[in-house]
């Protein structure tokens, strides 16, 4: 009888121990089952934060593929330069970036195109297109510059997207690259040194935006640029020979 009681107690103890172990195992299994979900949630939160950060940069420097239906410049941020074959397609140098293209055209002339997305100086992702006044040239506004030269003519054109609607802007080719200080772009490029500013001796690209904030212009001359003499375009807040410098775009003009 004592042995029977002992066996019963042992069985009960074993059962109790097994129950405790089973509870612990079940709890552990529950934690293990929940762990992947917790990890997934943490990964998703981390990915969302990363997307928010990169998305902010993409606004200033995301690719402009024209999928919004507007005839936007072909390409995105213009932080790095590359050369193409003049076929009219950008050569990407990084995520969301497109460099200028250029080369000999079929008619025997020279063709170049450069495009950029404006961002303020000191932005997280550098850009060759700088806005000094985001009220007039918003961050993420786009610019495209084209240059064509042959034996008899020289043409410089521009297209801009995303500016203030129904507003007049001035634009000229300048002698130096853009920098944080608007004055760094130097004076207007002049074919012959002159104390006065005029569209015959300089490259003026004044334009007026439409109701969507888009504008374009073209200047034609019988002369071309001196080697290294033209390095940028400046957008002004008024048309004519002067005006406040509100944006700048460094352009690899060819002589």
PDB file of C-alpha atoms in Angstrom:
ATOM      1  CA  UNK A   1       0.000   0.000   0.000  1.00  0.00           C
ATOM      2  CA  UNK A   2       2.849   2.305   0.795  1.00  0.00           C
ATOM      3  CA  UNK A   3       4.424   1.423  -2.502  1.00  0.00           C
ATOM      4  CA  UNK A   4       1.145   2.125  -4.220  1.00  0.00           C
ATOM      5  CA  UNK A   5       0.894   5.508  -2.547  1.00  0.00           C
ATOM      6  CA  UNK A   6       4.455   6.236  -3.521  1.00  0.00           C
ATOM      7  CA  UNK A   7       3.786   5.232  -7.107  1.00  0.00           C
ATOM      8  CA  UNK A   8       0.661   7.383  -7.175  1.00  0.00           C
ATOM      9  CA  UNK A   9       2.520  10.348  -5.749  1.00  0.00           C
ATOM     10  CA  UNK A  10       5.317   9.789  -8.218  1.00  0.00           C
ATOM     11  CA  UNK A  11       2.874   9.604 -11.055  1.00  0.00           C
ATOM     12  CA  UNK A  12       1.150  12.736  -9.879  1.00  0.00           C
ATOM     13  CA  UNK A  13       4.476  14.497  -9.517  1.00  0.00           C
ATOM     14  CA  UNK A  14       5.511  13.370 -12.916  1.00  0.00           C
ATOM     15  CA  UNK A  15       2.246  14.568 -14.372  1.00  0.00           C
ATOM     16  CA  UNK A  16       2.584  17.858 -12.575  1.00  0.00           C
ATOM     17  CA  UNK A  17       6.138  18.252 -13.778  1.00  0.00           C
ATOM     18  CA  UNK A  18       5.052  17.327 -17.263  1.00  0.00           C
ATOM     19  CA  UNK A  19       2.268  19.857 -17.036  1.00  0.00           C
ATOM     20  CA  UNK A  20       4.684  22.570 -15.930  1.00  0.00           C
ATOM     21  CA  UNK A  21       7.105  21.590 -18.655  1.00  0.00           C
ATOM     22  CA  UNK A  22       4.284  21.547 -21.187  1.00  0.00           C
ATOM     23  CA  UNK A  23       3.164  24.979 -20.063  1.00  0.00           C
ATOM     24  CA  UNK A  24       6.704  26.287 -20.344  1.00  0.00           C
ATOM     25  CA  UNK A  25       7.109  24.624 -23.722  1.00  0.00           C
ATOM     26  CA  UNK A  26       3.816  26.049 -24.915  1.00  0.00           C
ATOM     27  CA  UNK A  27       4.802  29.493 -23.669  1.00  0.00           C
ATOM     28  CA  UNK A  28       8.138  29.161 -25.408  1.00  0.00           C
ATOM     29  CA  UNK A  29       6.449  27.980 -28.555  1.00  0.00           C
ATOM     30  CA  UNK A  30       4.077  30.948 -28.327  1.00  0.00           C
ATOM     31  CA  UNK A  31       6.977  33.335 -28.003  1.00  0.00           C
ATOM     32  CA  UNK A  32       8.733  31.627 -30.897  1.00  0.00           C
ATOM     33  CA  UNK A  33       5.578  31.862 -32.964  1.00  0.00           C
ATOM     34  CA  UNK A  34       5.221  35.524 -32.124  1.00  0.00           C
ATOM     35  CA  UNK A  35       8.895  36.354 -32.674  1.00  0.00           C
ATOM     36  CA  UNK A  36       8.872  36.254 -36.485  1.00  0.00           C
ATOM     37  CA  UNK A  37       5.910  38.617 -36.577  1.00  0.00           C
ATOM     38  CA  UNK A  38       7.664  40.978 -34.180  1.00  0.00           C
ATOM     39  CA  UNK A  39      10.805  40.863 -36.285  1.00  0.00           C
ATOM     40  CA  UNK A  40       8.778  41.454 -39.424  1.00  0.00           C
ATOM     41  CA  UNK A  41       7.074  44.447 -37.827  1.00  0.00           C
ATOM     42  CA  UNK A  42      10.410  45.882 -36.788  1.00  0.00           C
ATOM     43  CA  UNK A  43      11.841  45.339 -40.262  1.00  0.00           C
ATOM     44  CA  UNK A  44       8.811  47.001 -41.842  1.00  0.00           C
ATOM     45  CA  UNK A  45       9.092  50.000 -39.515  1.00  0.00           C
ATOM     46  CA  UNK A  46      12.787  50.317 -40.332  1.00  0.00           C
ATOM     47  CA  UNK A  47      12.100  50.033 -44.065  1.00  0.00           C
ATOM     48  CA  UNK A  48       9.383  52.667 -43.842  1.00  0.00           C
ATOM     49  CA  UNK A  49      11.759  55.063 -42.117  1.00  0.00           C
ATOM     50  CA  UNK A  50      14.383  54.422 -44.794  1.00  0.00           C
ATOM     51  CA  UNK A  51      11.869  55.035 -47.559  1.00  0.00           C
ATOM     52  CA  UNK A  52      10.857  58.324 -45.960  1.00  0.00           C
ATOM     53  CA  UNK A  53      14.470  59.464 -45.923  1.00  0.00           C
ATOM     54  CA  UNK A  54      15.231  58.425 -49.491  1.00  0.00           C
ATOM     55  CA  UNK A  55      11.889  59.735 -50.671  1.00  0.00           C
ATOM     56  CA  UNK A  56      12.812  63.207 -49.447  1.00  0.00           C
ATOM     57  CA  UNK A  57      15.942  63.097 -51.555  1.00  0.00           C
ATOM     58  CA  UNK A  58      14.050  61.754 -54.539  1.00  0.00           C
ATOM     59  CA  UNK A  59      11.723  64.780 -54.480  1.00  0.00           C
ATOM     60  CA  UNK A  60      14.678  66.970 -55.150  1.00  0.00           C
ATOM     61  CA  UNK A  61      16.478  64.488 -57.264  1.00  0.00           C
ATOM     62  CA  UNK A  62      14.013  61.848 -58.475  1.00  0.00           C
ATOM     63  CA  UNK A  63      13.962  60.775 -62.266  1.00  0.00           C
ATOM     64  CA  UNK A  64      11.777  62.876 -64.582  1.00  0.00           C
ATOM     65  CA  UNK A  65      10.470  60.315 -67.028  1.00  0.00           C
ATOM     66  CA  UNK A  66       7.562  62.343 -68.371  1.00  0.00           C
ATOM     67  CA  UNK A  67       4.983  59.881 -67.032  1.00  0.00           C
ATOM     68  CA  UNK A  68       2.885  62.765 -65.715  1.00  0.00           C
ATOM     69  CA  UNK A  69       1.912  63.569 -69.297  1.00  0.00           C
ATOM     70  CA  UNK A  70       3.909  66.809 -69.453  1.00  0.00           C
ATOM     71  CA  UNK A  71       6.769  67.197 -71.930  1.00  0.00           C
ATOM     72  CA  UNK A  72       9.227  67.237 -69.030  1.00  0.00           C
ATOM     73  CA  UNK A  73      13.014  67.296 -69.388  1.00  0.00           C
ATOM     74  CA  UNK A  74      14.436  63.842 -70.042  1.00  0.00           C
ATOM     75  CA  UNK A  75      16.259  62.824 -66.909  1.00  0.00           C
ATOM     76  CA  UNK A  76      16.536  63.622 -63.245  1.00  0.00           C
ATOM     77  CA  UNK A  77      19.092  65.132 -60.899  1.00  0.00           C
ATOM     78  CA  UNK A  78      22.135  66.477 -62.625  1.00  0.00           C
ATOM     79  CA  UNK A  79      24.735  65.797 -59.969  1.00  0.00           C
ATOM     80  CA  UNK A  80      27.172  63.998 -62.297  1.00  0.00           C
ATOM     81  CA  UNK A  81      28.170  64.553 -65.925  1.00  0.00           C
ATOM     82  CA  UNK A  82      28.476  62.014 -68.682  1.00  0.00           C
ATOM     83  CA  UNK A  83      28.588  62.191 -72.442  1.00  0.00           C
ATOM     84  CA  UNK A  84      26.437  60.401 -74.965  1.00  0.00           C
ATOM     85  CA  UNK A  85      26.178  60.039 -78.690  1.00  0.00           C
ATOM     86  CA  UNK A  86      23.647  62.721 -79.431  1.00  0.00           C
ATOM     87  CA  UNK A  87      20.808  60.246 -79.763  1.00  0.00           C
ATOM     88  CA  UNK A  88      18.593  62.122 -77.330  1.00  0.00           C
ATOM     89  CA  UNK A  89      18.682  59.662 -74.424  1.00  0.00           C
ATOM     90  CA  UNK A  90      20.410  60.353 -71.123  1.00  0.00           C
ATOM     91  CA  UNK A  91      23.229  58.221 -69.783  1.00  0.00           C
ATOM     92  CA  UNK A  92      22.375  57.566 -66.143  1.00  0.00           C
ATOM     93  CA  UNK A  93      25.238  57.962 -63.670  1.00  0.00           C
ATOM     94  CA  UNK A  94      23.387  56.889 -60.524  1.00  0.00           C
ATOM     95  CA  UNK A  95      19.984  56.287 -58.984  1.00  0.00           C
ATOM     96  CA  UNK A  96      17.654  58.984 -60.235  1.00  0.00           C
ATOM     97  CA  UNK A  97      20.425  60.834 -62.067  1.00  0.00           C
ATOM     98  CA  UNK A  98      20.997  61.589 -65.739  1.00  0.00           C
ATOM     99  CA  UNK A  99      23.947  63.398 -67.216  1.00  0.00           C
ATOM    100  CA  UNK A 100      24.077  65.514 -70.356  1.00  0.00           C
ATOM    101  CA  UNK A 101      24.241  63.987 -73.793  1.00  0.00           C
ATOM    102  CA  UNK A 102      25.982  65.408 -76.792  1.00  0.00           C
ATOM    103  CA  UNK A 103      28.050  64.824 -79.881  1.00  0.00           C
ATOM    104  CA  UNK A 104      27.992  65.303 -83.615  1.00  0.00           C
ATOM    105  CA  UNK A 105      24.559  65.520 -85.211  1.00  0.00           C
ATOM    106  CA  UNK A 106      23.590  63.970 -88.527  1.00  0.00           C
ATOM    107  CA  UNK A 107      23.617  67.376 -90.183  1.00  0.00           C
ATOM    108  CA  UNK A 108      27.269  67.897 -89.286  1.00  0.00           C
ATOM    109  CA  UNK A 109      26.711  70.197 -86.318  1.00  0.00           C
ATOM    110  CA  UNK A 110      27.130  69.734 -82.588  1.00  0.00           C
ATOM    111  CA  UNK A 111      24.312  68.920 -80.183  1.00  0.00           C
ATOM    112  CA  UNK A 112      24.229  68.946 -76.373  1.00  0.00           C
ATOM    113  CA  UNK A 113      21.433  68.516 -73.828  1.00  0.00           C
ATOM    114  CA  UNK A 114      21.654  68.840 -70.046  1.00  0.00           C
ATOM    115  CA  UNK A 115      18.828  68.640 -67.539  1.00  0.00           C
ATOM    116  CA  UNK A 116      18.454  69.050 -63.801  1.00  0.00           C
ATOM    117  CA  UNK A 117      16.121  69.245 -60.836  1.00  0.00           C
ATOM    118  CA  UNK A 118      16.403  72.323 -58.643  1.00  0.00           C
ATOM    119  CA  UNK A 119      17.293  72.030 -54.980  1.00  0.00           C
ATOM    120  CA  UNK A 120      18.568  74.571 -52.427  1.00  0.00           C
ATOM    121  CA  UNK A 121      22.333  74.850 -51.844  1.00  0.00           C
ATOM    122  CA  UNK A 122      23.546  72.359 -49.252  1.00  0.00           C
ATOM    123  CA  UNK A 123      20.820  69.805 -49.917  1.00  0.00           C
ATOM    124  CA  UNK A 124      21.413  66.178 -48.884  1.00  0.00           C
ATOM    125  CA  UNK A 125      21.895  65.125 -52.515  1.00  0.00           C
ATOM    126  CA  UNK A 126      24.021  67.660 -54.458  1.00  0.00           C
ATOM    127  CA  UNK A 127      22.673  69.102 -57.700  1.00  0.00           C
ATOM    128  CA  UNK A 128      24.012  71.288 -60.494  1.00  0.00           C
ATOM    129  CA  UNK A 129      20.632  73.080 -60.466  1.00  0.00           C
ATOM    130  CA  UNK A 130      20.348  75.403 -57.464  1.00  0.00           C
ATOM    131  CA  UNK A 131      17.385  77.492 -56.347  1.00  0.00           C
ATOM    132  CA  UNK A 132      18.056  80.574 -54.235  1.00  0.00           C
ATOM    133  CA  UNK A 133      14.378  81.505 -53.907  1.00  0.00           C
ATOM    134  CA  UNK A 134      12.020  78.537 -53.521  1.00  0.00           C
ATOM    135  CA  UNK A 135       8.974  80.811 -53.751  1.00  0.00           C
ATOM    136  CA  UNK A 136       9.872  81.616 -57.383  1.00  0.00           C
ATOM    137  CA  UNK A 137      11.787  78.445 -58.302  1.00  0.00           C
ATOM    138  CA  UNK A 138      10.467  75.630 -56.083  1.00  0.00           C
ATOM    139  CA  UNK A 139      12.614  72.682 -55.103  1.00  0.00           C
ATOM    140  CA  UNK A 140      11.928  69.853 -57.597  1.00  0.00           C
ATOM    141  CA  UNK A 141      11.236  72.280 -60.463  1.00  0.00           C
ATOM    142  CA  UNK A 142      12.954  71.060 -63.627  1.00  0.00           C
ATOM    143  CA  UNK A 143      15.189  72.636 -66.230  1.00  0.00           C
ATOM    144  CA  UNK A 144      16.560  71.474 -69.556  1.00  0.00           C
ATOM    145  CA  UNK A 145      19.183  73.275 -71.651  1.00  0.00           C
ATOM    146  CA  UNK A 146      19.989  72.376 -75.249  1.00  0.00           C
ATOM    147  CA  UNK A 147      22.756  73.662 -77.485  1.00  0.00           C
ATOM    148  CA  UNK A 148      23.117  73.200 -81.225  1.00  0.00           C
ATOM    149  CA  UNK A 149      25.825  74.639 -83.435  1.00  0.00           C
ATOM    150  CA  UNK A 150      26.707  74.213 -87.083  1.00  0.00           C
ATOM    151  CA  UNK A 151      28.646  76.227 -89.663  1.00  0.00           C
ATOM    152  CA  UNK A 152      26.134  79.071 -89.849  1.00  0.00           C
ATOM    153  CA  UNK A 153      24.201  79.264 -86.585  1.00  0.00           C
ATOM    154  CA  UNK A 154      24.320  78.685 -82.861  1.00  0.00           C
ATOM    155  CA  UNK A 155      21.171  77.949 -80.852  1.00  0.00           C
ATOM    156  CA  UNK A 156      20.625  77.662 -77.119  1.00  0.00           C
ATOM    157  CA  UNK A 157      17.215  76.586 -75.856  1.00  0.00           C
ATOM    158  CA  UNK A 158      15.598  76.001 -72.481  1.00  0.00           C
ATOM    159  CA  UNK A 159      12.511  74.300 -71.065  1.00  0.00           C
ATOM    160  CA  UNK A 160      11.417  74.684 -67.451  1.00  0.00           C
ATOM    161  CA  UNK A 161       8.678  72.907 -65.513  1.00  0.00           C
ATOM    162  CA  UNK A 162       7.124  73.521 -62.117  1.00  0.00           C
ATOM    163  CA  UNK A 163       7.659  77.267 -61.680  1.00  0.00           C
ATOM    164  CA  UNK A 164       5.126  79.921 -60.636  1.00  0.00           C
ATOM    165  CA  UNK A 165       2.249  79.973 -63.163  1.00  0.00           C
ATOM    166  CA  UNK A 166       1.705  82.959 -65.471  1.00  0.00           C
ATOM    167  CA  UNK A 167       4.896  84.755 -64.474  1.00  0.00           C
ATOM    168  CA  UNK A 168       7.716  86.393 -66.431  1.00  0.00           C
ATOM    169  CA  UNK A 169      11.312  85.306 -65.751  1.00  0.00           C
ATOM    170  CA  UNK A 170      14.640  86.432 -67.137  1.00  0.00           C
ATOM    171  CA  UNK A 171      17.470  84.065 -68.020  1.00  0.00           C
ATOM    172  CA  UNK A 172      20.995  84.540 -69.362  1.00  0.00           C
ATOM    173  CA  UNK A 173      24.084  82.436 -69.995  1.00  0.00           C
ATOM    174  CA  UNK A 174      26.820  83.259 -67.456  1.00  0.00           C
ATOM    175  CA  UNK A 175      30.571  82.769 -67.362  1.00  0.00           C
ATOM    176  CA  UNK A 176      31.129  80.611 -64.251  1.00  0.00           C
ATOM    177  CA  UNK A 177      29.596  77.546 -62.583  1.00  0.00           C
ATOM    178  CA  UNK A 178      26.890  77.793 -59.919  1.00  0.00           C
ATOM    179  CA  UNK A 179      27.640  77.809 -56.203  1.00  0.00           C
ATOM    180  CA  UNK A 180      25.882  78.578 -52.926  1.00  0.00           C
ATOM    181  CA  UNK A 181      26.528  82.292 -53.500  1.00  0.00           C
ATOM    182  CA  UNK A 182      24.451  83.445 -56.511  1.00  0.00           C
ATOM    183  CA  UNK A 183      27.211  85.882 -57.497  1.00  0.00           C
ATOM    184  CA  UNK A 184      29.626  82.986 -58.081  1.00  0.00           C
ATOM    185  CA  UNK A 185      28.212  82.428 -61.582  1.00  0.00           C
ATOM    186  CA  UNK A 186      29.914  85.635 -62.711  1.00  0.00           C
ATOM    187  CA  UNK A 187      28.599  88.101 -65.296  1.00  0.00           C
ATOM    188  CA  UNK A 188      26.677  87.480 -68.522  1.00  0.00           C
ATOM    189  CA  UNK A 189      28.606  85.738 -71.254  1.00  0.00           C
ATOM    190  CA  UNK A 190      29.381  88.306 -73.980  1.00  0.00           C
ATOM    191  CA  UNK A 191      30.522  87.668 -77.512  1.00  0.00           C
ATOM    192  CA  UNK A 192      32.474  90.924 -77.431  1.00  0.00           C
ATOM    193  CA  UNK A 193      33.353  92.766 -74.235  1.00  0.00           C
ATOM    194  CA  UNK A 194      30.846  95.531 -73.678  1.00  0.00           C
ATOM    195  CA  UNK A 195      29.686  97.725 -70.816  1.00  0.00           C
ATOM    196  CA  UNK A 196      26.061  97.259 -71.827  1.00  0.00           C
ATOM    197  CA  UNK A 197      23.851  94.184 -71.793  1.00  0.00           C
ATOM    198  CA  UNK A 198      21.823  93.281 -74.864  1.00  0.00           C
ATOM    199  CA  UNK A 199      20.440  90.093 -76.467  1.00  0.00           C
ATOM    200  CA  UNK A 200      22.527  90.537 -79.642  1.00  0.00           C
ATOM    201  CA  UNK A 201      25.869  90.332 -77.844  1.00  0.00           C
ATOM    202  CA  UNK A 202      24.672  87.947 -75.106  1.00  0.00           C
ATOM    203  CA  UNK A 203      22.481  84.845 -74.800  1.00  0.00           C
ATOM    204  CA  UNK A 204      19.099  85.856 -73.379  1.00  0.00           C
ATOM    205  CA  UNK A 205      16.457  83.220 -72.690  1.00  0.00           C
ATOM    206  CA  UNK A 206      13.683  85.294 -71.123  1.00  0.00           C
ATOM    207  CA  UNK A 207      10.384  83.393 -70.900  1.00  0.00           C
ATOM    208  CA  UNK A 208       6.921  83.498 -69.423  1.00  0.00           C
ATOM    209  CA  UNK A 209       5.302  80.487 -67.762  1.00  0.00           C
ATOM    210  CA  UNK A 210       1.874  79.169 -68.668  1.00  0.00           C
ATOM    211  CA  UNK A 211      -0.923  78.277 -66.246  1.00  0.00           C
ATOM    212  CA  UNK A 212       0.956  75.101 -65.288  1.00  0.00           C
ATOM    213  CA  UNK A 213       4.182  76.916 -64.458  1.00  0.00           C
ATOM    214  CA  UNK A 214       5.981  75.705 -67.594  1.00  0.00           C
ATOM    215  CA  UNK A 215       8.026  77.900 -69.921  1.00  0.00           C
ATOM    216  CA  UNK A 216      10.543  77.743 -72.740  1.00  0.00           C
ATOM    217  CA  UNK A 217      12.730  79.966 -74.894  1.00  0.00           C
ATOM    218  CA  UNK A 218      15.427  79.847 -77.559  1.00  0.00           C
ATOM    219  CA  UNK A 219      18.207  82.237 -78.574  1.00  0.00           C
ATOM    220  CA  UNK A 220      19.927  82.189 -81.969  1.00  0.00           C
ATOM    221  CA  UNK A 221      23.211  83.795 -82.998  1.00  0.00           C
ATOM    222  CA  UNK A 222      25.743  83.565 -85.796  1.00  0.00           C
ATOM    223  CA  UNK A 223      28.561  83.216 -83.246  1.00  0.00           C
ATOM    224  CA  UNK A 224      29.364  80.458 -80.728  1.00  0.00           C
ATOM    225  CA  UNK A 225      30.953  80.308 -77.283  1.00  0.00           C
ATOM    226  CA  UNK A 226      34.641  80.640 -76.599  1.00  0.00           C
ATOM    227  CA  UNK A 227      36.233  77.538 -75.107  1.00  0.00           C
ATOM    228  CA  UNK A 228      35.367  77.461 -71.398  1.00  0.00           C
ATOM    229  CA  UNK A 229      33.743  80.888 -71.557  1.00  0.00           C
ATOM    230  CA  UNK A 230      30.129  79.831 -70.874  1.00  0.00           C
ATOM    231  CA  UNK A 231      29.480  77.697 -67.793  1.00  0.00           C
ATOM    232  CA  UNK A 232      25.939  78.221 -66.501  1.00  0.00           C
ATOM    233  CA  UNK A 233      22.534  79.817 -66.888  1.00  0.00           C
ATOM    234  CA  UNK A 234      20.982  82.119 -64.295  1.00  0.00           C
ATOM    235  CA  UNK A 235      17.225  82.514 -63.796  1.00  0.00           C
ATOM    236  CA  UNK A 236      16.260  86.062 -62.786  1.00  0.00           C
ATOM    237  CA  UNK A 237      13.089  87.354 -61.156  1.00  0.00           C
ATOM    238  CA  UNK A 238      12.574  89.888 -63.959  1.00  0.00           C
ATOM    239  CA  UNK A 239      13.125  90.032 -67.696  1.00  0.00           C
ATOM    240  CA  UNK A 240      15.703  92.258 -69.333  1.00  0.00           C
ATOM    241  CA  UNK A 241      19.381  92.753 -68.672  1.00  0.00           C
ATOM    242  CA  UNK A 242      19.305  92.498 -64.880  1.00  0.00           C
ATOM    243  CA  UNK A 243      17.186  91.248 -61.982  1.00  0.00           C
ATOM    244  CA  UNK A 244      17.608  89.247 -58.784  1.00  0.00           C
ATOM    245  CA  UNK A 245      19.280  85.860 -59.254  1.00  0.00           C
ATOM    246  CA  UNK A 246      16.748  83.256 -58.118  1.00  0.00           C
ATOM    247  CA  UNK A 247      18.243  80.047 -59.564  1.00  0.00           C
ATOM    248  CA  UNK A 248      21.308  78.723 -61.373  1.00  0.00           C
ATOM    249  CA  UNK A 249      22.154  75.665 -63.455  1.00  0.00           C
ATOM    250  CA  UNK A 250      25.726  74.598 -64.298  1.00  0.00           C
ATOM    251  CA  UNK A 251      25.819  73.542 -67.956  1.00  0.00           C
ATOM    252  CA  UNK A 252      28.678  71.921 -69.925  1.00  0.00           C
ATOM    253  CA  UNK A 253      28.430  74.258 -72.909  1.00  0.00           C
ATOM    254  CA  UNK A 254      30.670  73.477 -75.844  1.00  0.00           C
ATOM    255  CA  UNK A 255      32.663  76.006 -77.870  1.00  0.00           C
TER     256      UNK A 255
END
